PDB file of C-alpha atoms in Angstrom:
ATOM      1  CA  MET S   1       0.000   0.000   0.000  1.00  0.00           C
ATOM      2  CA  PHE S   2       2.571   2.586   1.095  1.00  0.00           C
ATOM      3  CA  LEU S   3       5.464   0.885  -0.665  1.00  0.00           C
ATOM      4  CA  GLU S   4       3.683   1.392  -3.996  1.00  0.00           C
ATOM      5  CA  GLN S   5       4.000   5.161  -3.503  1.00  0.00           C
ATOM      6  CA  ILE S   6       7.795   4.950  -3.517  1.00  0.00           C
ATOM      7  CA  THR S   7       9.142   4.898  -7.058  1.00  0.00           C
ATOM      8  CA  GLY S   8      12.219   7.095  -6.717  1.00  0.00           C
ATOM      9  CA  PRO S   9      14.572   8.973  -4.372  1.00  0.00           C
ATOM     10  CA  ASN S  10      12.950  11.081  -1.628  1.00  0.00           C
ATOM     11  CA  ASP S  11       9.467   9.663  -2.266  1.00  0.00           C
ATOM     12  CA  ILE S  12       9.447   8.459   1.352  1.00  0.00           C
ATOM     13  CA  LYS S  13       9.033  12.104   2.366  1.00  0.00           C
ATOM     14  CA  LYS S  14       5.551  12.053   0.801  1.00  0.00           C
ATOM     15  CA  ILE S  15       4.411   9.373   3.270  1.00  0.00           C
ATOM     16  CA  ASN S  16       2.502  10.620   6.316  1.00  0.00           C
ATOM     17  CA  LYS S  17       4.514  10.325   9.519  1.00  0.00           C
ATOM     18  CA  LYS S  18       1.798   8.242  11.182  1.00  0.00           C
ATOM     19  CA  ASP S  19       2.249   5.617   8.446  1.00  0.00           C
ATOM     20  CA  TYR S  20       6.005   5.107   8.917  1.00  0.00           C
ATOM     21  CA  LYS S  21       5.509   2.035  11.112  1.00  0.00           C
ATOM     22  CA  ALA S  22       3.274   0.429   8.510  1.00  0.00           C
ATOM     23  CA  LEU S  23       5.804   1.235   5.788  1.00  0.00           C
ATOM     24  CA  ALA S  24       8.593  -0.394   7.807  1.00  0.00           C
ATOM     25  CA  GLU S  25       6.472  -3.535   8.150  1.00  0.00           C
ATOM     26  CA  GLU S  26       5.739  -3.541   4.405  1.00  0.00           C
ATOM     27  CA  ILE S  27       9.450  -3.270   3.651  1.00  0.00           C
ATOM     28  CA  ARG S  28      10.264  -6.197   5.940  1.00  0.00           C
ATOM     29  CA  GLN S  29       7.551  -8.358   4.377  1.00  0.00           C
ATOM     30  CA  PHE S  30       8.794  -7.407   0.900  1.00  0.00           C
ATOM     31  CA  LEU S  31      12.367  -8.369   1.805  1.00  0.00           C
ATOM     32  CA  ILE S  32      11.319 -11.695   3.305  1.00  0.00           C
ATOM     33  CA  GLY S  33       9.199 -12.526   0.249  1.00  0.00           C
ATOM     34  CA  LYS S  34      11.860 -11.638  -2.320  1.00  0.00           C
ATOM     35  CA  ILE S  35      14.972 -12.940  -0.561  1.00  0.00           C
ATOM     36  CA  SER S  36      13.313 -16.268   0.275  1.00  0.00           C
ATOM     37  CA  VAL S  37      13.151 -16.826  -3.494  1.00  0.00           C
ATOM     38  CA  SER S  38      16.323 -15.158  -4.814  1.00  0.00           C
ATOM     39  CA  GLY S  39      18.620 -15.677  -1.854  1.00  0.00           C
ATOM     40  CA  GLY S  40      20.669 -12.862  -0.363  1.00  0.00           C
ATOM     41  CA  HIS S  41      21.361 -11.160   2.939  1.00  0.00           C
ATOM     42  CA  LEU S  42      18.202 -11.207   5.030  1.00  0.00           C
ATOM     43  CA  GLY S  43      19.048 -10.554   8.693  1.00  0.00           C
ATOM     44  CA  SER S  44      21.355  -7.603   8.064  1.00  0.00           C
ATOM     45  CA  ASN S  45      18.645  -5.872   6.035  1.00  0.00           C
ATOM     46  CA  LEU S  46      15.744  -6.609   8.361  1.00  0.00           C
ATOM     47  CA  GLY S  47      17.811  -4.919  11.063  1.00  0.00           C
ATOM     48  CA  THR S  48      18.437  -1.672   9.161  1.00  0.00           C
ATOM     49  CA  VAL S  49      14.932  -0.772   7.961  1.00  0.00           C
ATOM     50  CA  GLU S  50      14.298   2.119  10.388  1.00  0.00           C
ATOM     51  CA  LEU S  51      17.920   3.287  10.133  1.00  0.00           C
ATOM     52  CA  THR S  52      17.631   3.513   6.346  1.00  0.00           C
ATOM     53  CA  MET S  53      14.218   5.182   6.493  1.00  0.00           C
ATOM     54  CA  ALA S  54      15.556   7.800   8.909  1.00  0.00           C
ATOM     55  CA  LEU S  55      18.538   8.497   6.653  1.00  0.00           C
ATOM     56  CA  HIS S  56      16.305   8.958   3.613  1.00  0.00           C
ATOM     57  CA  LEU S  57      13.980  11.240   5.585  1.00  0.00           C
ATOM     58  CA  SER S  58      16.917  13.313   6.850  1.00  0.00           C
ATOM     59  CA  LEU S  59      18.949  13.554   3.653  1.00  0.00           C
ATOM     60  CA  ASP S  60      18.430  14.805   0.105  1.00  0.00           C
ATOM     61  CA  LEU S  61      19.478  12.056  -2.309  1.00  0.00           C
ATOM     62  CA  PRO S  62      21.416  11.893  -4.555  1.00  0.00           C
ATOM     63  CA  LYS S  63      22.920  15.249  -3.545  1.00  0.00           C
ATOM     64  CA  ASP S  64      23.791  13.857  -0.116  1.00  0.00           C
ATOM     65  CA  LYS S  65      25.831  10.669  -0.024  1.00  0.00           C
ATOM     66  CA  ILE S  66      25.506   7.394   1.932  1.00  0.00           C
ATOM     67  CA  ILE S  67      28.341   4.854   1.880  1.00  0.00           C
ATOM     68  CA  TRP S  68      27.295   1.416   3.126  1.00  0.00           C
ATOM     69  CA  ASP S  69      29.787  -0.929   4.778  1.00  0.00           C
ATOM     70  CA  VAL S  70      29.810  -3.845   4.020  1.00  0.00           C
ATOM     71  CA  GLY S  71      27.044  -3.029   1.569  1.00  0.00           C
ATOM     72  CA  HIS S  72      24.871  -6.101   2.028  1.00  0.00           C
ATOM     73  CA  GLN S  73      22.763  -3.993   4.436  1.00  0.00           C
ATOM     74  CA  SER S  74      21.656  -1.641   1.640  1.00  0.00           C
ATOM     75  CA  TYR S  75      18.562  -3.475   0.344  1.00  0.00           C
ATOM     76  CA  THR S  76      16.119  -1.032   1.980  1.00  0.00           C
ATOM     77  CA  HIS S  77      18.184   1.799   0.474  1.00  0.00           C
ATOM     78  CA  LYS S  78      17.641   0.225  -2.945  1.00  0.00           C
ATOM     79  CA  ILE S  79      13.901  -0.049  -2.320  1.00  0.00           C
ATOM     80  CA  LEU S  80      13.629   3.600  -1.247  1.00  0.00           C
ATOM     81  CA  THR S  81      15.515   4.761  -4.347  1.00  0.00           C
ATOM     82  CA  GLY S  82      13.058   3.126  -6.746  1.00  0.00           C
ATOM     83  CA  ARG S  83      14.641  -0.268  -7.381  1.00  0.00           C
ATOM     84  CA  LYS S  84      12.141  -2.677  -5.828  1.00  0.00           C
ATOM     85  CA  GLU S  85      11.336  -4.274  -9.219  1.00  0.00           C
ATOM     86  CA  GLY S  86      14.981  -5.303  -9.463  1.00  0.00           C
ATOM     87  CA  PHE S  87      14.611  -7.714  -6.550  1.00  0.00           C
ATOM     88  CA  ASP S  88      13.131 -10.344  -8.868  1.00  0.00           C
ATOM     89  CA  ASN S  89      16.620 -10.718 -10.374  1.00  0.00           C
ATOM     90  CA  LEU S  90      18.650  -9.915  -7.266  1.00  0.00           C
ATOM     91  CA  ARG S  91      22.202 -11.326  -7.428  1.00  0.00           C
ATOM     92  CA  LYS S  92      21.547 -13.014 -10.785  1.00  0.00           C
ATOM     93  CA  TYR S  93      23.631 -12.545 -13.927  1.00  0.00           C
ATOM     94  CA  GLY S  94      22.564  -9.271 -15.500  1.00  0.00           C
ATOM     95  CA  GLY S  95      20.308  -8.516 -12.540  1.00  0.00           C
ATOM     96  CA  MET S  96      20.509  -6.190  -9.582  1.00  0.00           C
ATOM     97  CA  SER S  97      23.593  -6.412  -7.409  1.00  0.00           C
ATOM     98  CA  GLY S  98      23.420  -7.450  -3.781  1.00  0.00           C
ATOM     99  CA  PHE S  99      25.651  -4.451  -3.010  1.00  0.00           C
ATOM    100  CA  PRO S 100      25.581  -0.728  -3.872  1.00  0.00           C
ATOM    101  CA  LYS S 101      26.544  -0.085  -7.497  1.00  0.00           C
ATOM    102  CA  ARG S 102      27.031   3.330  -9.064  1.00  0.00           C
ATOM    103  CA  ALA S 103      25.922   1.947 -12.434  1.00  0.00           C
ATOM    104  CA  GLU S 104      22.497   1.152 -10.932  1.00  0.00           C
ATOM    105  CA  SER S 105      21.659   4.506  -9.385  1.00  0.00           C
ATOM    106  CA  ASP S 106      22.979   8.005  -8.768  1.00  0.00           C
ATOM    107  CA  CYS S 107      22.078   7.329  -5.119  1.00  0.00           C
ATOM    108  CA  ASP S 108      24.893   4.747  -4.887  1.00  0.00           C
ATOM    109  CA  CYS S 109      28.105   6.738  -4.590  1.00  0.00           C
ATOM    110  CA  PHE S 110      30.535   3.891  -3.869  1.00  0.00           C
ATOM    111  CA  ASP S 111      30.693   0.277  -5.069  1.00  0.00           C
ATOM    112  CA  THR S 112      30.855  -1.414  -1.670  1.00  0.00           C
ATOM    113  CA  GLY S 113      31.584  -5.111  -1.858  1.00  0.00           C
ATOM    114  CA  HIS S 114      33.818  -5.692   1.136  1.00  0.00           C
ATOM    115  CA  SER S 115      34.303  -4.485   4.683  1.00  0.00           C
ATOM    116  CA  SER S 116      36.048  -1.632   6.500  1.00  0.00           C
ATOM    117  CA  THR S 117      36.199   0.770   3.538  1.00  0.00           C
ATOM    118  CA  SER S 118      33.257   3.134   4.100  1.00  0.00           C
ATOM    119  CA  ILE S 119      34.967   5.635   6.398  1.00  0.00           C
ATOM    120  CA  SER S 120      37.922   6.040   4.019  1.00  0.00           C
ATOM    121  CA  ALA S 121      35.557   6.490   1.072  1.00  0.00           C
ATOM    122  CA  GLY S 122      33.444   8.963   3.027  1.00  0.00           C
ATOM    123  CA  LEU S 123      36.510  10.949   4.029  1.00  0.00           C
ATOM    124  CA  GLY S 124      37.499  11.177   0.370  1.00  0.00           C
ATOM    125  CA  LEU S 125      34.046  12.518  -0.506  1.00  0.00           C
ATOM    126  CA  VAL S 126      34.287  15.057   2.321  1.00  0.00           C
ATOM    127  CA  LYS S 127      37.640  16.345   1.038  1.00  0.00           C
ATOM    128  CA  ALA S 128      36.234  16.518  -2.496  1.00  0.00           C
ATOM    129  CA  ARG S 129      33.251  18.481  -1.183  1.00  0.00           C
ATOM    130  CA  GLU S 130      35.581  20.979   0.471  1.00  0.00           C
ATOM    131  CA  LEU S 131      37.685  21.419  -2.669  1.00  0.00           C
ATOM    132  CA  LYS S 132      34.565  21.981  -4.782  1.00  0.00           C
ATOM    133  CA  GLY S 133      32.951  24.319  -2.237  1.00  0.00           C
ATOM    134  CA  GLU S 134      29.793  22.224  -1.953  1.00  0.00           C
ATOM    135  CA  ASP S 135      27.549  21.790   1.077  1.00  0.00           C
ATOM    136  CA  ASN S 136      26.150  18.265   0.860  1.00  0.00           C
ATOM    137  CA  THR S 137      26.083  15.796   3.741  1.00  0.00           C
ATOM    138  CA  ILE S 138      28.324  12.723   3.709  1.00  0.00           C
ATOM    139  CA  VAL S 139      27.358   9.683   5.797  1.00  0.00           C
ATOM    140  CA  SER S 140      29.338   6.472   6.229  1.00  0.00           C
ATOM    141  CA  VAL S 141      27.471   3.516   7.743  1.00  0.00           C
ATOM    142  CA  ILE S 142      29.668   0.783   9.188  1.00  0.00           C
ATOM    143  CA  GLY S 143      28.827  -2.397  11.088  1.00  0.00           C
ATOM    144  CA  ASP S 144      30.575  -3.440  14.281  1.00  0.00           C
ATOM    145  CA  GLY S 145      32.073  -6.407  12.406  1.00  0.00           C
ATOM    146  CA  SER S 146      33.568  -4.100   9.753  1.00  0.00           C
ATOM    147  CA  LEU S 147      34.842  -1.726  12.425  1.00  0.00           C
ATOM    148  CA  THR S 148      37.360  -4.382  13.487  1.00  0.00           C
ATOM    149  CA  GLY S 149      39.248  -3.980  10.198  1.00  0.00           C
ATOM    150  CA  GLY S 150      42.514  -2.046  10.201  1.00  0.00           C
ATOM    151  CA  MET S 151      41.464   0.195   7.324  1.00  0.00           C
ATOM    152  CA  ALA S 152      38.560   1.475   9.438  1.00  0.00           C
ATOM    153  CA  TYR S 153      40.944   2.605  12.185  1.00  0.00           C
ATOM    154  CA  GLU S 154      43.301   4.268   9.726  1.00  0.00           C
ATOM    155  CA  ALA S 155      40.287   6.158   8.386  1.00  0.00           C
ATOM    156  CA  LEU S 156      39.062   7.109  11.883  1.00  0.00           C
ATOM    157  CA  ASN S 157      42.534   8.425  12.660  1.00  0.00           C
ATOM    158  CA  ASN S 158      42.476  10.682   9.606  1.00  0.00           C
ATOM    159  CA  ALA S 159      38.784  11.636   9.776  1.00  0.00           C
ATOM    160  CA  SER S 160      39.067  12.881  13.359  1.00  0.00           C
ATOM    161  CA  ARG S 161      41.448  15.637  12.201  1.00  0.00           C
ATOM    162  CA  ILE S 162      39.144  17.334   9.699  1.00  0.00           C
ATOM    163  CA  ASP S 163      37.400  20.614  10.427  1.00  0.00           C
ATOM    164  CA  SER S 164      34.220  19.802   8.550  1.00  0.00           C
ATOM    165  CA  ASN S 165      30.978  17.875   9.010  1.00  0.00           C
ATOM    166  CA  PHE S 166      31.294  14.137   8.406  1.00  0.00           C
ATOM    167  CA  ILE S 167      28.832  11.655   9.902  1.00  0.00           C
ATOM    168  CA  ILE S 168      29.851   8.099  10.737  1.00  0.00           C
ATOM    169  CA  ILE S 169      27.124   5.715  11.879  1.00  0.00           C
ATOM    170  CA  LEU S 170      28.060   2.545  13.730  1.00  0.00           C
ATOM    171  CA  ASN S 171      25.346  -0.053  13.134  1.00  0.00           C
ATOM    172  CA  ASP S 172      26.152  -2.056  16.251  1.00  0.00           C
ATOM    173  CA  ASN S 173      24.113  -5.248  16.050  1.00  0.00           C
ATOM    174  CA  ASN S 174      26.702  -7.372  17.885  1.00  0.00           C
ATOM    175  CA  MET S 175      27.104  -9.617  14.836  1.00  0.00           C
ATOM    176  CA  SER S 176      29.414 -10.016  11.876  1.00  0.00           C
ATOM    177  CA  ILE S 177      29.263 -13.287   9.919  1.00  0.00           C
ATOM    178  CA  SER S 178      29.064 -14.921  13.322  1.00  0.00           C
ATOM    179  CA  LYS S 179      28.934 -13.527  16.855  1.00  0.00           C
ATOM    180  CA  SER S 180      31.464 -10.706  17.349  1.00  0.00           C
ATOM    181  CA  VAL S 181      34.311 -11.425  19.737  1.00  0.00           C
ATOM    182  CA  GLY S 182      37.387  -9.628  21.051  1.00  0.00           C
ATOM    183  CA  ALA S 183      38.245  -6.398  22.809  1.00  0.00           C
ATOM    184  CA  LEU S 184      36.179  -4.107  20.563  1.00  0.00           C
ATOM    185  CA  SER S 185      33.095  -6.270  21.042  1.00  0.00           C
ATOM    186  CA  LYS S 186      33.528  -6.057  24.824  1.00  0.00           C
ATOM    187  CA  TYR S 187      34.019  -2.289  24.630  1.00  0.00           C
ATOM    188  CA  LEU S 188      30.863  -1.762  22.576  1.00  0.00           C
ATOM    189  CA  THR S 189      28.971  -3.957  25.011  1.00  0.00           C
ATOM    190  CA  SER S 190      29.996  -1.606  27.811  1.00  0.00           C
ATOM    191  CA  LEU S 191      28.592   1.326  25.817  1.00  0.00           C
ATOM    192  CA  ARG S 192      25.345  -0.553  25.219  1.00  0.00           C
ATOM    193  CA  ASN S 193      25.137  -1.149  28.973  1.00  0.00           C
ATOM    194  CA  THR S 194      25.344   2.621  29.408  1.00  0.00           C
ATOM    195  CA  GLU S 195      22.222   2.914  27.235  1.00  0.00           C
ATOM    196  CA  ARG S 196      20.365   0.434  29.443  1.00  0.00           C
ATOM    197  CA  TYR S 197      21.442   2.412  32.516  1.00  0.00           C
ATOM    198  CA  LEU S 198      20.064   5.615  30.990  1.00  0.00           C
ATOM    199  CA  HIS S 199      16.694   4.073  30.092  1.00  0.00           C
ATOM    200  CA  THR S 200      16.354   2.499  33.556  1.00  0.00           C
ATOM    201  CA  LYS S 201      17.231   5.767  35.297  1.00  0.00           C
ATOM    202  CA  ARG S 202      14.635   7.709  33.315  1.00  0.00           C
ATOM    203  CA  ALA S 203      11.935   5.109  33.944  1.00  0.00           C
ATOM    204  CA  VAL S 204      12.614   5.098  37.707  1.00  0.00           C
ATOM    205  CA  GLU S 205      12.556   8.899  37.881  1.00  0.00           C
ATOM    206  CA  ARG S 206       9.241   9.090  36.017  1.00  0.00           C
ATOM    207  CA  GLY S 207       7.731   6.500  38.328  1.00  0.00           C
ATOM    208  CA  LEU S 208       8.888   8.210  41.517  1.00  0.00           C
ATOM    209  CA  GLU S 209       7.652  11.617  40.410  1.00  0.00           C
ATOM    210  CA  LYS S 210       4.113  10.234  40.190  1.00  0.00           C
ATOM    211  CA  ILE S 211       4.046   9.470  43.934  1.00  0.00           C
ATOM    212  CA  PRO S 212       1.709  12.055  45.580  1.00  0.00           C
ATOM    213  CA  LEU S 213       3.266  14.735  47.807  1.00  0.00           C
ATOM    214  CA  VAL S 214       6.721  13.175  48.279  1.00  0.00           C
ATOM    215  CA  GLY S 215       7.550  12.011  44.756  1.00  0.00           C
ATOM    216  CA  LYS S 216       9.597  14.985  43.619  1.00  0.00           C
ATOM    217  CA  SER S 217      11.563  15.268  46.856  1.00  0.00           C
ATOM    218  CA  VAL S 218      12.378  11.535  46.830  1.00  0.00           C
ATOM    219  CA  THR S 219      13.528  11.801  43.222  1.00  0.00           C
ATOM    220  CA  LYS S 220      15.770  14.761  44.077  1.00  0.00           C
ATOM    221  CA  GLY S 221      17.328  12.854  46.970  1.00  0.00           C
ATOM    222  CA  ILE S 222      18.047   9.803  44.825  1.00  0.00           C
ATOM    223  CA  LYS S 223      19.634  12.022  42.163  1.00  0.00           C
ATOM    224  CA  ASN S 224      22.075  13.327  44.762  1.00  0.00           C
ATOM    225  CA  VAL S 225      22.923   9.813  45.967  1.00  0.00           C
ATOM    226  CA  LYS S 226      23.611   8.502  42.456  1.00  0.00           C
ATOM    227  CA  ASP S 227      26.070  11.272  41.514  1.00  0.00           C
ATOM    228  CA  SER S 228      29.060   9.085  42.267  1.00  0.00           C
ATOM    229  CA  VAL S 229      27.656   6.257  40.145  1.00  0.00           C
ATOM    230  CA  LYS S 230      26.892   8.642  37.311  1.00  0.00           C
ATOM    231  CA  SER S 231      30.440  10.007  37.271  1.00  0.00           C
ATOM    232  CA  ASN S 232      31.827   6.507  36.898  1.00  0.00           C
ATOM    233  CA  ILE S 233      29.366   5.266  34.268  1.00  0.00           C
ATOM    234  CA  LEU S 234      28.219   8.243  32.225  1.00  0.00           C
ATOM    235  CA  GLU S 235      30.833  10.943  32.268  1.00  0.00           C
ATOM    236  CA  GLN S 236      33.796   8.919  31.119  1.00  0.00           C
ATOM    237  CA  SER S 237      34.664   9.845  27.561  1.00  0.00           C
ATOM    238  CA  THR S 238      34.471   7.217  24.839  1.00  0.00           C
ATOM    239  CA  MET S 239      37.455   6.316  22.704  1.00  0.00           C
ATOM    240  CA  PHE S 240      35.702   8.057  19.795  1.00  0.00           C
ATOM    241  CA  GLU S 241      35.538  11.322  21.754  1.00  0.00           C
ATOM    242  CA  ASP S 242      39.174  10.867  22.728  1.00  0.00           C
ATOM    243  CA  MET S 243      39.996  10.609  19.011  1.00  0.00           C
ATOM    244  CA  GLY S 244      38.251  13.937  18.342  1.00  0.00           C
ATOM    245  CA  PHE S 245      34.723  12.986  17.300  1.00  0.00           C
ATOM    246  CA  ILE S 246      31.433  14.295  18.616  1.00  0.00           C
ATOM    247  CA  TYR S 247      29.934  11.076  20.023  1.00  0.00           C
ATOM    248  CA  LEU S 248      26.142  10.671  19.978  1.00  0.00           C
ATOM    249  CA  GLY S 249      24.673   7.517  21.452  1.00  0.00           C
ATOM    250  CA  PRO S 250      23.963   4.825  21.992  1.00  0.00           C
ATOM    251  CA  VAL S 251      20.796   5.447  19.957  1.00  0.00           C
ATOM    252  CA  ASN S 252      17.971   2.929  19.468  1.00  0.00           C
ATOM    253  CA  GLY S 253      18.369   1.901  15.838  1.00  0.00           C
ATOM    254  CA  HIS S 254      14.699   0.917  15.564  1.00  0.00           C
ATOM    255  CA  ASN S 255      13.249   4.169  16.928  1.00  0.00           C
ATOM    256  CA  LEU S 256      12.583   6.302  13.865  1.00  0.00           C
ATOM    257  CA  ALA S 257      11.848   9.530  15.754  1.00  0.00           C
ATOM    258  CA  GLU S 258      15.001   9.182  17.854  1.00  0.00           C
ATOM    259  CA  LEU S 259      17.103   8.506  14.755  1.00  0.00           C
ATOM    260  CA  GLU S 260      15.723  11.526  12.894  1.00  0.00           C
ATOM    261  CA  GLU S 261      16.422  13.712  15.904  1.00  0.00           C
ATOM    262  CA  VAL S 262      20.027  12.581  16.244  1.00  0.00           C
ATOM    263  CA  PHE S 263      20.660  12.911  12.491  1.00  0.00           C
ATOM    264  CA  HIS S 264      19.319  16.473  12.585  1.00  0.00           C
ATOM    265  CA  MET S 265      21.684  17.209  15.454  1.00  0.00           C
ATOM    266  CA  ALA S 266      24.651  15.558  13.742  1.00  0.00           C
ATOM    267  CA  LYS S 267      24.232  17.655  10.596  1.00  0.00           C
ATOM    268  CA  SER S 268      24.589  20.859  12.643  1.00  0.00           C
ATOM    269  CA  TYR S 269      28.194  20.219  13.710  1.00  0.00           C
ATOM    270  CA  HIS S 270      31.177  21.552  11.772  1.00  0.00           C
ATOM    271  CA  GLN S 271      33.355  18.611  12.733  1.00  0.00           C
ATOM    272  CA  PRO S 272      33.208  14.819  12.444  1.00  0.00           C
ATOM    273  CA  VAL S 273      30.365  13.086  14.309  1.00  0.00           C
ATOM    274  CA  PHE S 274      30.218   9.447  15.413  1.00  0.00           C
ATOM    275  CA  ILE S 275      26.684   8.081  15.958  1.00  0.00           C
ATOM    276  CA  HIS S 276      26.441   4.770  17.806  1.00  0.00           C
TER     277      HIS S 276
END
């Protein structure tokens, strides 16, 4: 129903906001139906539906650029840029690629077929934008599995030094081809635990404030007691901040309103931004 209204770039912006949830469900059902026949990457794409919708709502394609890493998470991007008919021949000879391809669409700015390259490619596009005096937004999306690659860290090292807007999104789903392991996986888990702490704290505060007469005073007292905990858990800088990035997150990757809000914020900075 809503998916039929999307035949080209930016058509998603014509959909009423109250229908976004229904559109996301239609996209997931479309992906399941097509990929069950053609084969392809299912889980990685089911997990990035809201993320991709939020990017397309926040950006102006093809003027703005999205680089997908690895690239097998770009199926929703292909749908929202008018390529849903191509899914009948997905990954077949002469058919639509399972990865972004510049030959397919002006909305694909980088042929992404392997991991850990998106930040380097995005940085190149940022430098080109500066040399040409343009004002478009450059976004690199990278998975936590791809972030373990050495090229990603070389790119982070260079990107953190620029004095210009560049948005890097870490799609942290705790998976690569198999379950992620190692020091980076443990570090990202600690950041995700910070998100759970924040949500729990807010829920407790809202509940206490509803208690008649004493609610607000009890909440104030608990806030004072937890200051020492907060300093240890929340106010430590992340390694991305230490490298020179504005760090925003962790953000719920399935909350469309929250994603749009953080993307709007990220576009306002004149320096590199890392969204988790």
